[in-house]
Amino acid sequence: MPYTYDDQNIFAKILRGEIPNTTVLETEHTLAFRDLYPQAPVHVLVIPKGAYVCYDHFARDASDAEIVDFNRTIGRIVEMESLQEGGYRTISNAGQAGVQEVPHLHVHILGGRPLGRMLAPADGT
Ligand code: AMP
């Protein structure tokens, strides 16, 4: 399946420095920053610097270096935010069913409070 990347999406603008962000960690291939509308005391978004729409796009087309860097960055954020002991959740929404709002791959790291069960009852939103 072809992936069409919209370079006007808000995370592309963050990567180009066109809009501000609160950076937690930046590496060669990855940027981690705080979600503007946090849903937990810790809510960090981790994105690759490359133009990937979603997780399967990244898994298929990213280089090994990008994939390693992305995953290690997620692990480092968990450590930096002291989430190991209390636990945390990683989420990556994709496409329509996943209710992905920003079409640039991102992993949410959420923690700092009990997060409830994994999925709310489906109501179509
Ligand atoms: P998703 O629904 O998985 O695509 O999540 C997109 C996330 O991006 C949401 O949690 C938003 O709160 C977050 N978001 C949107 N705009 C910004 C922004 N300018 N800076 C940081 N986070 C943002």
PDB file of C-alpha atoms and ligand atoms in Angstrom:
ATOM      1  CA  MET A   1       0.000   0.000   0.000  1.00  0.00           C
ATOM      2  CA  PRO A   2       1.376   3.453  -0.878  1.00  0.00           C
ATOM      3  CA  TYR A   3       1.665   5.953   1.956  1.00  0.00           C
ATOM      4  CA  THR A   4       0.958   9.592   1.233  1.00  0.00           C
ATOM      5  CA  TYR A   5       2.693  11.908   3.663  1.00  0.00           C
ATOM      6  CA  ASP A   6       1.169  15.369   4.203  1.00  0.00           C
ATOM      7  CA  ASP A   7       4.101  17.645   4.970  1.00  0.00           C
ATOM      8  CA  GLN A   8       1.726  20.314   6.307  1.00  0.00           C
ATOM      9  CA  ASN A   9       0.784  18.207   9.350  1.00  0.00           C
ATOM     10  CA  ILE A  10       1.478  19.803  12.710  1.00  0.00           C
ATOM     11  CA  PHE A  11       4.347  17.491  13.671  1.00  0.00           C
ATOM     12  CA  ALA A  12       6.100  18.174  10.359  1.00  0.00           C
ATOM     13  CA  LYS A  13       5.829  21.875  11.245  1.00  0.00           C
ATOM     14  CA  ILE A  14       7.296  21.161  14.698  1.00  0.00           C
ATOM     15  CA  LEU A  15      10.190  19.268  13.091  1.00  0.00           C
ATOM     16  CA  ARG A  16      10.857  22.219  10.753  1.00  0.00           C
ATOM     17  CA  GLY A  17      10.831  24.604  13.725  1.00  0.00           C
ATOM     18  CA  GLU A  18       7.771  26.451  12.405  1.00  0.00           C
ATOM     19  CA  ILE A  19       5.800  25.988  15.626  1.00  0.00           C
ATOM     20  CA  PRO A  20       7.166  25.583  19.153  1.00  0.00           C
ATOM     21  CA  ASN A  21       7.276  22.452  21.250  1.00  0.00           C
ATOM     22  CA  THR A  22       8.415  21.454  24.700  1.00  0.00           C
ATOM     23  CA  THR A  23      11.234  19.075  23.888  1.00  0.00           C
ATOM     24  CA  VAL A  24      12.047  16.304  26.332  1.00  0.00           C
ATOM     25  CA  LEU A  25      14.769  14.633  24.256  1.00  0.00           C
ATOM     26  CA  GLU A  26      16.161  14.984  20.763  1.00  0.00           C
ATOM     27  CA  THR A  27      18.402  12.443  19.056  1.00  0.00           C
ATOM     28  CA  GLU A  28      19.744  12.027  15.532  1.00  0.00           C
ATOM     29  CA  HIS A  29      16.525  10.467  14.201  1.00  0.00           C
ATOM     30  CA  THR A  30      13.899  11.128  16.869  1.00  0.00           C
ATOM     31  CA  LEU A  31      12.173  13.947  18.761  1.00  0.00           C
ATOM     32  CA  ALA A  32      10.256  13.564  22.031  1.00  0.00           C
ATOM     33  CA  PHE A  33       8.096  16.426  23.298  1.00  0.00           C
ATOM     34  CA  ARG A  34       5.229  17.043  25.680  1.00  0.00           C
ATOM     35  CA  ASP A  35       1.679  16.661  24.402  1.00  0.00           C
ATOM     36  CA  LEU A  36      -0.037  20.046  24.261  1.00  0.00           C
ATOM     37  CA  TYR A  37      -3.212  18.579  25.813  1.00  0.00           C
ATOM     38  CA  PRO A  38      -1.865  16.049  28.334  1.00  0.00           C
ATOM     39  CA  GLN A  39      -4.197  13.239  29.339  1.00  0.00           C
ATOM     40  CA  ALA A  40      -2.035  12.122  32.260  1.00  0.00           C
ATOM     41  CA  PRO A  41       0.597  13.760  34.489  1.00  0.00           C
ATOM     42  CA  VAL A  42       3.205  12.423  32.047  1.00  0.00           C
ATOM     43  CA  HIS A  43       2.192  12.581  28.381  1.00  0.00           C
ATOM     44  CA  VAL A  44       5.113  12.596  25.979  1.00  0.00           C
ATOM     45  CA  LEU A  45       4.944  12.134  22.207  1.00  0.00           C
ATOM     46  CA  VAL A  46       7.836  10.418  20.456  1.00  0.00           C
ATOM     47  CA  ILE A  47       8.155  10.961  16.702  1.00  0.00           C
ATOM     48  CA  PRO A  48      10.693   9.976  14.076  1.00  0.00           C
ATOM     49  CA  LYS A  49      12.265  12.866  12.185  1.00  0.00           C
ATOM     50  CA  GLY A  50      11.596  11.046   8.918  1.00  0.00           C
ATOM     51  CA  ALA A  51       8.355  11.426   6.974  1.00  0.00           C
ATOM     52  CA  TYR A  52       6.384   8.383   8.128  1.00  0.00           C
ATOM     53  CA  VAL A  53       2.616   8.387   8.416  1.00  0.00           C
ATOM     54  CA  CYS A  54       2.117   5.568  10.899  1.00  0.00           C
ATOM     55  CA  TYR A  55       3.731   2.603  12.587  1.00  0.00           C
ATOM     56  CA  ASP A  56       3.461   0.119   9.734  1.00  0.00           C
ATOM     57  CA  HIS A  57       4.880   2.703   7.303  1.00  0.00           C
ATOM     58  CA  PHE A  58       7.853   3.221   9.621  1.00  0.00           C
ATOM     59  CA  ALA A  59       8.332  -0.507  10.201  1.00  0.00           C
ATOM     60  CA  ARG A  60       8.379  -1.103   6.452  1.00  0.00           C
ATOM     61  CA  ASP A  61      10.462   1.806   5.164  1.00  0.00           C
ATOM     62  CA  ALA A  62      12.631   3.218   7.964  1.00  0.00           C
ATOM     63  CA  SER A  63      16.294   2.301   8.201  1.00  0.00           C
ATOM     64  CA  ASP A  64      17.521   0.041  10.969  1.00  0.00           C
ATOM     65  CA  ALA A  65      19.265   3.060  12.511  1.00  0.00           C
ATOM     66  CA  GLU A  66      15.998   5.015  12.632  1.00  0.00           C
ATOM     67  CA  ILE A  67      14.075   2.097  14.127  1.00  0.00           C
ATOM     68  CA  VAL A  68      16.676   1.447  16.798  1.00  0.00           C
ATOM     69  CA  ASP A  69      16.970   5.131  17.659  1.00  0.00           C
ATOM     70  CA  PHE A  70      13.185   5.531  17.899  1.00  0.00           C
ATOM     71  CA  ASN A  71      12.725   2.554  20.201  1.00  0.00           C
ATOM     72  CA  ARG A  72      15.704   3.408  22.392  1.00  0.00           C
ATOM     73  CA  THR A  73      14.343   6.946  22.741  1.00  0.00           C
ATOM     74  CA  ILE A  74      11.036   5.581  24.006  1.00  0.00           C
ATOM     75  CA  GLY A  75      12.942   3.567  26.599  1.00  0.00           C
ATOM     76  CA  ARG A  76      14.988   6.579  27.601  1.00  0.00           C
ATOM     77  CA  ILE A  77      11.869   8.710  28.084  1.00  0.00           C
ATOM     78  CA  VAL A  78      10.381   6.056  30.369  1.00  0.00           C
ATOM     79  CA  GLU A  79      13.558   6.239  32.450  1.00  0.00           C
ATOM     80  CA  MET A  80      13.823  10.028  32.389  1.00  0.00           C
ATOM     81  CA  GLU A  81      10.193  10.435  33.468  1.00  0.00           C
ATOM     82  CA  SER A  82      10.630   7.793  36.216  1.00  0.00           C
ATOM     83  CA  LEU A  83       7.771   5.671  34.915  1.00  0.00           C
ATOM     84  CA  GLN A  84       9.212   2.176  35.415  1.00  0.00           C
ATOM     85  CA  GLU A  85       8.070   1.681  38.979  1.00  0.00           C
ATOM     86  CA  GLY A  86       4.519   2.982  38.663  1.00  0.00           C
ATOM     87  CA  GLY A  87       3.982   1.722  35.147  1.00  0.00           C
ATOM     88  CA  TYR A  88       2.949   3.438  31.954  1.00  0.00           C
ATOM     89  CA  ARG A  89       1.285   2.925  28.579  1.00  0.00           C
ATOM     90  CA  THR A  90       2.490   3.407  25.031  1.00  0.00           C
ATOM     91  CA  ILE A  91      -0.114   4.011  22.313  1.00  0.00           C
ATOM     92  CA  SER A  92       0.246   4.642  18.595  1.00  0.00           C
ATOM     93  CA  ASN A  93      -3.000   5.479  16.830  1.00  0.00           C
ATOM     94  CA  ALA A  94      -3.191   4.834  13.091  1.00  0.00           C
ATOM     95  CA  GLY A  95      -5.765   5.739  10.513  1.00  0.00           C
ATOM     96  CA  GLN A  96      -9.505   6.041  10.815  1.00  0.00           C
ATOM     97  CA  ALA A  97     -10.285   3.192  13.212  1.00  0.00           C
ATOM     98  CA  GLY A  98      -7.335   4.242  15.362  1.00  0.00           C
ATOM     99  CA  VAL A  99      -8.625   7.838  15.390  1.00  0.00           C
ATOM    100  CA  GLN A 100      -5.249   9.235  14.375  1.00  0.00           C
ATOM    101  CA  GLU A 101      -5.455  13.020  14.352  1.00  0.00           C
ATOM    102  CA  VAL A 102      -1.935  13.884  13.246  1.00  0.00           C
ATOM    103  CA  PRO A 103      -0.717  11.901  10.228  1.00  0.00           C
ATOM    104  CA  HIS A 104       2.917  11.648  11.292  1.00  0.00           C
ATOM    105  CA  LEU A 105       3.886   8.559  13.303  1.00  0.00           C
ATOM    106  CA  HIS A 106       3.872   9.213  17.012  1.00  0.00           C
ATOM    107  CA  VAL A 107       3.940   7.045  20.103  1.00  0.00           C
ATOM    108  CA  HIS A 108       2.185   8.444  23.158  1.00  0.00           C
ATOM    109  CA  ILE A 109       3.882   7.636  26.478  1.00  0.00           C
ATOM    110  CA  LEU A 110       1.389   8.065  29.302  1.00  0.00           C
ATOM    111  CA  GLY A 111       1.888   7.639  33.018  1.00  0.00           C
ATOM    112  CA  GLY A 112       1.852   9.200  36.436  1.00  0.00           C
ATOM    113  CA  ARG A 113      -1.630   8.006  37.380  1.00  0.00           C
ATOM    114  CA  PRO A 114      -3.704   4.812  37.096  1.00  0.00           C
ATOM    115  CA  LEU A 115      -4.669   4.667  33.427  1.00  0.00           C
ATOM    116  CA  GLY A 116      -7.649   2.335  33.548  1.00  0.00           C
ATOM    117  CA  ARG A 117      -8.266  -0.467  31.137  1.00  0.00           C
ATOM    118  CA  MET A 118      -6.703  -0.368  27.721  1.00  0.00           C
ATOM    119  CA  LEU A 119      -9.788   0.519  25.682  1.00  0.00           C
ATOM    120  CA  ALA A 120     -12.940   2.428  26.486  1.00  0.00           C
ATOM    121  CA  PRO A 121     -16.174   0.932  25.143  1.00  0.00           C
ATOM    122  CA  ALA A 122     -16.316   1.662  21.413  1.00  0.00           C
ATOM    123  CA  ASP A 123     -18.736   4.466  20.554  1.00  0.00           C
ATOM    124  CA  GLY A 124     -17.464   5.132  17.079  1.00  0.00           C
ATOM    125  CA  THR A 125     -15.331   8.175  17.970  1.00  0.00           C
TER     126      THR A 125
HETATM  127  P1  AMP B   1      -3.437  11.249  17.798  1.00  0.00           P
HETATM  128  O1  AMP B   1      -4.893  11.363  18.047  1.00  0.00           O
HETATM  129  O2  AMP B   1      -2.869   9.918  18.219  1.00  0.00           O
HETATM  130  O3  AMP B   1      -3.074  11.605  16.369  1.00  0.00           O
HETATM  131  O4  AMP B   1      -2.733  12.272  18.770  1.00  0.00           O
HETATM  132  C1  AMP B   1      -2.321  13.551  18.405  1.00  0.00           C
HETATM  133  C2  AMP B   1      -1.842  14.220  19.664  1.00  0.00           C
HETATM  134  O5  AMP B   1      -1.149  15.389  19.310  1.00  0.00           O
HETATM  135  C3  AMP B   1      -2.945  14.625  20.624  1.00  0.00           C
HETATM  136  O6  AMP B   1      -2.737  13.992  21.887  1.00  0.00           O
HETATM  137  C4  AMP B   1      -2.793  16.144  20.724  1.00  0.00           C
HETATM  138  O7  AMP B   1      -3.038  16.623  22.017  1.00  0.00           O
HETATM  139  C5  AMP B   1      -1.346  16.339  20.320  1.00  0.00           C
HETATM  140  N1  AMP B   1      -1.010  17.643  19.754  1.00  0.00           N
HETATM  141  C6  AMP B   1      -1.678  18.309  18.799  1.00  0.00           C
HETATM  142  N2  AMP B   1      -1.035  19.450  18.481  1.00  0.00           N
HETATM  143  C7  AMP B   1       0.084  19.480  19.268  1.00  0.00           C
HETATM  144  C8  AMP B   1       1.156  20.394  19.414  1.00  0.00           C
HETATM  145  N3  AMP B   1       1.249  21.531  18.698  1.00  0.00           N
HETATM  146  N4  AMP B   1       2.127  20.104  20.323  1.00  0.00           N
HETATM  147  C9  AMP B   1       2.055  18.987  21.058  1.00  0.00           C
HETATM  148  N5  AMP B   1       1.073  18.071  20.955  1.00  0.00           N
HETATM  149  C10 AMP B   1       0.088  18.322  20.081  1.00  0.00           C
END
